[in-house]
PDB file of C-alpha atoms in Angstrom:
ATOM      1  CA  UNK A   1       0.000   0.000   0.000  1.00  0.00           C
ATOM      2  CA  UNK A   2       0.702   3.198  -0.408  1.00  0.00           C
ATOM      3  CA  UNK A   3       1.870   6.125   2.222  1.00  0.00           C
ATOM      4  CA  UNK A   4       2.262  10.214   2.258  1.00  0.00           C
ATOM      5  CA  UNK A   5       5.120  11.645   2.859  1.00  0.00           C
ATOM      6  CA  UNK A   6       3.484  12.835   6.139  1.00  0.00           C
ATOM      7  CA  UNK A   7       3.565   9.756   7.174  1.00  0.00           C
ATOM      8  CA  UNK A   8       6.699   8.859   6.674  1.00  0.00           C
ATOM      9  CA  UNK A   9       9.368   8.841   9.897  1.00  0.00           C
ATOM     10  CA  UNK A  10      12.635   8.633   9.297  1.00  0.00           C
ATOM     11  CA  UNK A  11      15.681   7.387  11.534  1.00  0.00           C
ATOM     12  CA  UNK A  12      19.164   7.766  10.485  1.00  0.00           C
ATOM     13  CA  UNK A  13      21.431   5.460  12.328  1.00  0.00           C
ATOM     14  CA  UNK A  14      25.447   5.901  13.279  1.00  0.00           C
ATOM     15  CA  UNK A  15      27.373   6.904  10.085  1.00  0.00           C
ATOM     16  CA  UNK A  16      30.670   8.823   9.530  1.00  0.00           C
ATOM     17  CA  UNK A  17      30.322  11.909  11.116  1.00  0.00           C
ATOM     18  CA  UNK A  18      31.110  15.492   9.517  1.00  0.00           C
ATOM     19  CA  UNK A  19      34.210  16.095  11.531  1.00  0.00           C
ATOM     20  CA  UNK A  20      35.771  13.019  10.633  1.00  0.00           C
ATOM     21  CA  UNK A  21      34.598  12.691   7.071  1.00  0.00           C
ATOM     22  CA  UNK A  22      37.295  14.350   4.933  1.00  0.00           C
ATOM     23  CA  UNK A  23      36.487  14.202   1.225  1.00  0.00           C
ATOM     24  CA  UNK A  24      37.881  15.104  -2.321  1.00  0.00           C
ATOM     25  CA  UNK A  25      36.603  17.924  -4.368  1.00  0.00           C
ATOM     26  CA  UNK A  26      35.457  15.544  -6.715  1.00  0.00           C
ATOM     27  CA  UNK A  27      33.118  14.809  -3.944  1.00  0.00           C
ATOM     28  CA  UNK A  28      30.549  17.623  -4.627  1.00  0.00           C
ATOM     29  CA  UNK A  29      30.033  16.692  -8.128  1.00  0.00           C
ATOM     30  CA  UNK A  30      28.864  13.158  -6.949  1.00  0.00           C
ATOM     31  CA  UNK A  31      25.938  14.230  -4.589  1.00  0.00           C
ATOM     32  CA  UNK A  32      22.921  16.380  -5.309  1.00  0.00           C
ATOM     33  CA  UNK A  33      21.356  19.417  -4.600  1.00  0.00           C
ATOM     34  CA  UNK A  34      21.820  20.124  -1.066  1.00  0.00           C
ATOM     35  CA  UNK A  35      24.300  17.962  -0.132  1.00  0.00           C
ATOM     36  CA  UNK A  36      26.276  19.380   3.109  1.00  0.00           C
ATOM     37  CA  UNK A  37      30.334  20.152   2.753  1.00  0.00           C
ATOM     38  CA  UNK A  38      32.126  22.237   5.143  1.00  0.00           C
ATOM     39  CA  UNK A  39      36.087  22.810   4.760  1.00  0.00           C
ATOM     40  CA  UNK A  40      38.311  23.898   7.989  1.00  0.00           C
ATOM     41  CA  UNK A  41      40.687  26.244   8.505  1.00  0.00           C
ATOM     42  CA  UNK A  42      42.874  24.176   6.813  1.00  0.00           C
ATOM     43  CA  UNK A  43      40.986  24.150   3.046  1.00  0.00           C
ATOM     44  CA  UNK A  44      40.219  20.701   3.804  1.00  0.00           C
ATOM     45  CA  UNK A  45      36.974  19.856   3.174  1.00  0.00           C
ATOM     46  CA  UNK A  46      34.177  17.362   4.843  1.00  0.00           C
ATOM     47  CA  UNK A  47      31.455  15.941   4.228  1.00  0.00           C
ATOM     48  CA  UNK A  48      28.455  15.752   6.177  1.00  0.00           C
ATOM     49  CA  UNK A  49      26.340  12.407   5.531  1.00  0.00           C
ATOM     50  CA  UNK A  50      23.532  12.398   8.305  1.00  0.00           C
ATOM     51  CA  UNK A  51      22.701  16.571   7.176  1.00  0.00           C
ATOM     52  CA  UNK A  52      22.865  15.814   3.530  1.00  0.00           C
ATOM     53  CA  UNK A  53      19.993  13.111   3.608  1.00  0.00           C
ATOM     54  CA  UNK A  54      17.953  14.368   6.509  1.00  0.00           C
ATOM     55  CA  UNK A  55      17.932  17.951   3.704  1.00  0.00           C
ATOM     56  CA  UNK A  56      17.263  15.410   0.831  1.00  0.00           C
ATOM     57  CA  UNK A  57      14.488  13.984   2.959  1.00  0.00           C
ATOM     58  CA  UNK A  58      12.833  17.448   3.979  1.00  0.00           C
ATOM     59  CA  UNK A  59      13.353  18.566   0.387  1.00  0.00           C
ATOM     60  CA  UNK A  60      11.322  15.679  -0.881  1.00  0.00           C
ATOM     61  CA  UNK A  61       8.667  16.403   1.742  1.00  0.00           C
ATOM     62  CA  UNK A  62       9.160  14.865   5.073  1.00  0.00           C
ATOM     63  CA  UNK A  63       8.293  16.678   8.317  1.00  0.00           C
ATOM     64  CA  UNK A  64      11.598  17.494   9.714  1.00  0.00           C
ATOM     65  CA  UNK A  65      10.330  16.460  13.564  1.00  0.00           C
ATOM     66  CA  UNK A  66       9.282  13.224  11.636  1.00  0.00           C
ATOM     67  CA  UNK A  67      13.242  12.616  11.318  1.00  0.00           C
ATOM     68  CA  UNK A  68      15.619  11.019  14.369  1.00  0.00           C
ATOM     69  CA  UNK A  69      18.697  11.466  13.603  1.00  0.00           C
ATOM     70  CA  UNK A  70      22.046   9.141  15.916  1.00  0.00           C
ATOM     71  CA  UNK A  71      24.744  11.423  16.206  1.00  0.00           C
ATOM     72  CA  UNK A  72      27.126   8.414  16.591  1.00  0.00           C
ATOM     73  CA  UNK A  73      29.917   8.494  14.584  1.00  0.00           C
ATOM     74  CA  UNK A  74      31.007   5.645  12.963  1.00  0.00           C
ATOM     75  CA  UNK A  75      34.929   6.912  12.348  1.00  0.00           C
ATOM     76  CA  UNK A  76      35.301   7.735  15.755  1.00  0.00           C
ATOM     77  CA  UNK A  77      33.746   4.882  17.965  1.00  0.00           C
ATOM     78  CA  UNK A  78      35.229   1.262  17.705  1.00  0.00           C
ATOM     79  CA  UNK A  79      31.871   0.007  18.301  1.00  0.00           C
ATOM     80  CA  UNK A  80      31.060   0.358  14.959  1.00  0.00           C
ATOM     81  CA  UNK A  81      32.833  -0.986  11.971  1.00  0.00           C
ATOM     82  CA  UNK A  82      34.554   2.076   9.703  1.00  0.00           C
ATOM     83  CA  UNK A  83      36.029   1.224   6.143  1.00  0.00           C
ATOM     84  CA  UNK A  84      38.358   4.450   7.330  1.00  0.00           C
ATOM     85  CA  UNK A  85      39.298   3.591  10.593  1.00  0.00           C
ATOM     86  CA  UNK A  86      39.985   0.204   9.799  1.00  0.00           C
ATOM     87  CA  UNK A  87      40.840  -0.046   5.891  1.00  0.00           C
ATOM     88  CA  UNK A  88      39.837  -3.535   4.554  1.00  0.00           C
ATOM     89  CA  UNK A  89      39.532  -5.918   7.419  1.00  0.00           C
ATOM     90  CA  UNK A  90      36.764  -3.460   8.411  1.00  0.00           C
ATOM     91  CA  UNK A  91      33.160  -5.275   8.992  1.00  0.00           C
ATOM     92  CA  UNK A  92      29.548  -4.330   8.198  1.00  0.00           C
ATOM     93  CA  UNK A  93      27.097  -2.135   9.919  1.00  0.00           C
ATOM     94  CA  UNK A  94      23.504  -3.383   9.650  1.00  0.00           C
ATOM     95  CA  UNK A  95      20.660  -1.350   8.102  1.00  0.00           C
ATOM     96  CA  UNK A  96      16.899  -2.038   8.089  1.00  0.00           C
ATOM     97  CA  UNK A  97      13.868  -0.720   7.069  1.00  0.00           C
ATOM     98  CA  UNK A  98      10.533  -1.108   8.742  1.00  0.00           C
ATOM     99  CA  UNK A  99       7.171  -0.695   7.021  1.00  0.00           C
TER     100      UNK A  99
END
């Protein structure tokens, strides 16, 4: 069946989080409209992954208190598994969706 997007909640578990997530310039022609980058001090620049879908979300018409968002960061705690942190012997992180 089908749903509104008013109906729609939206949780976005532990991912890499912006301070942590440094990215190529290439980077910002892979993502769309609204994506989030910031660059330090440094001209490095980051990418934010939890802001750039919870904007994609609200721009295709989500209620933005309808979306929970886990400021975990995957990079930065071991108690997740990070491609970054830990290069190839790095595990997976489990995703699900619930209708």
């Amino acid at each position: 069946s089908e749903c509104s997007e008013k109906e729609i909640v939206a949780v976005l578990g532990p991912c890499a989080g912006f301070a942590k997530y440094e990215v190529g310039a290439e980077m910002r022609d892979c993502f769309p409209h609204g994506a989030v980058f910031r660059t330090d001090e440094s001209g490095r620049l980051y990418l934010g992954i939890r802001e750039s879908v919870a904007s994609s979300l609200v721009a295709a018409g989500l209620n933005p208190k309808a979306i929970f968002c886990s400021q975990e960061c995957t990079i930065s705690l071991p108690d997740f598994h990070s491609h970054r942190r830990q290069g190839k012997v790095a595990g997976r992180n489990l995703t699900f969706i619930v209708a």
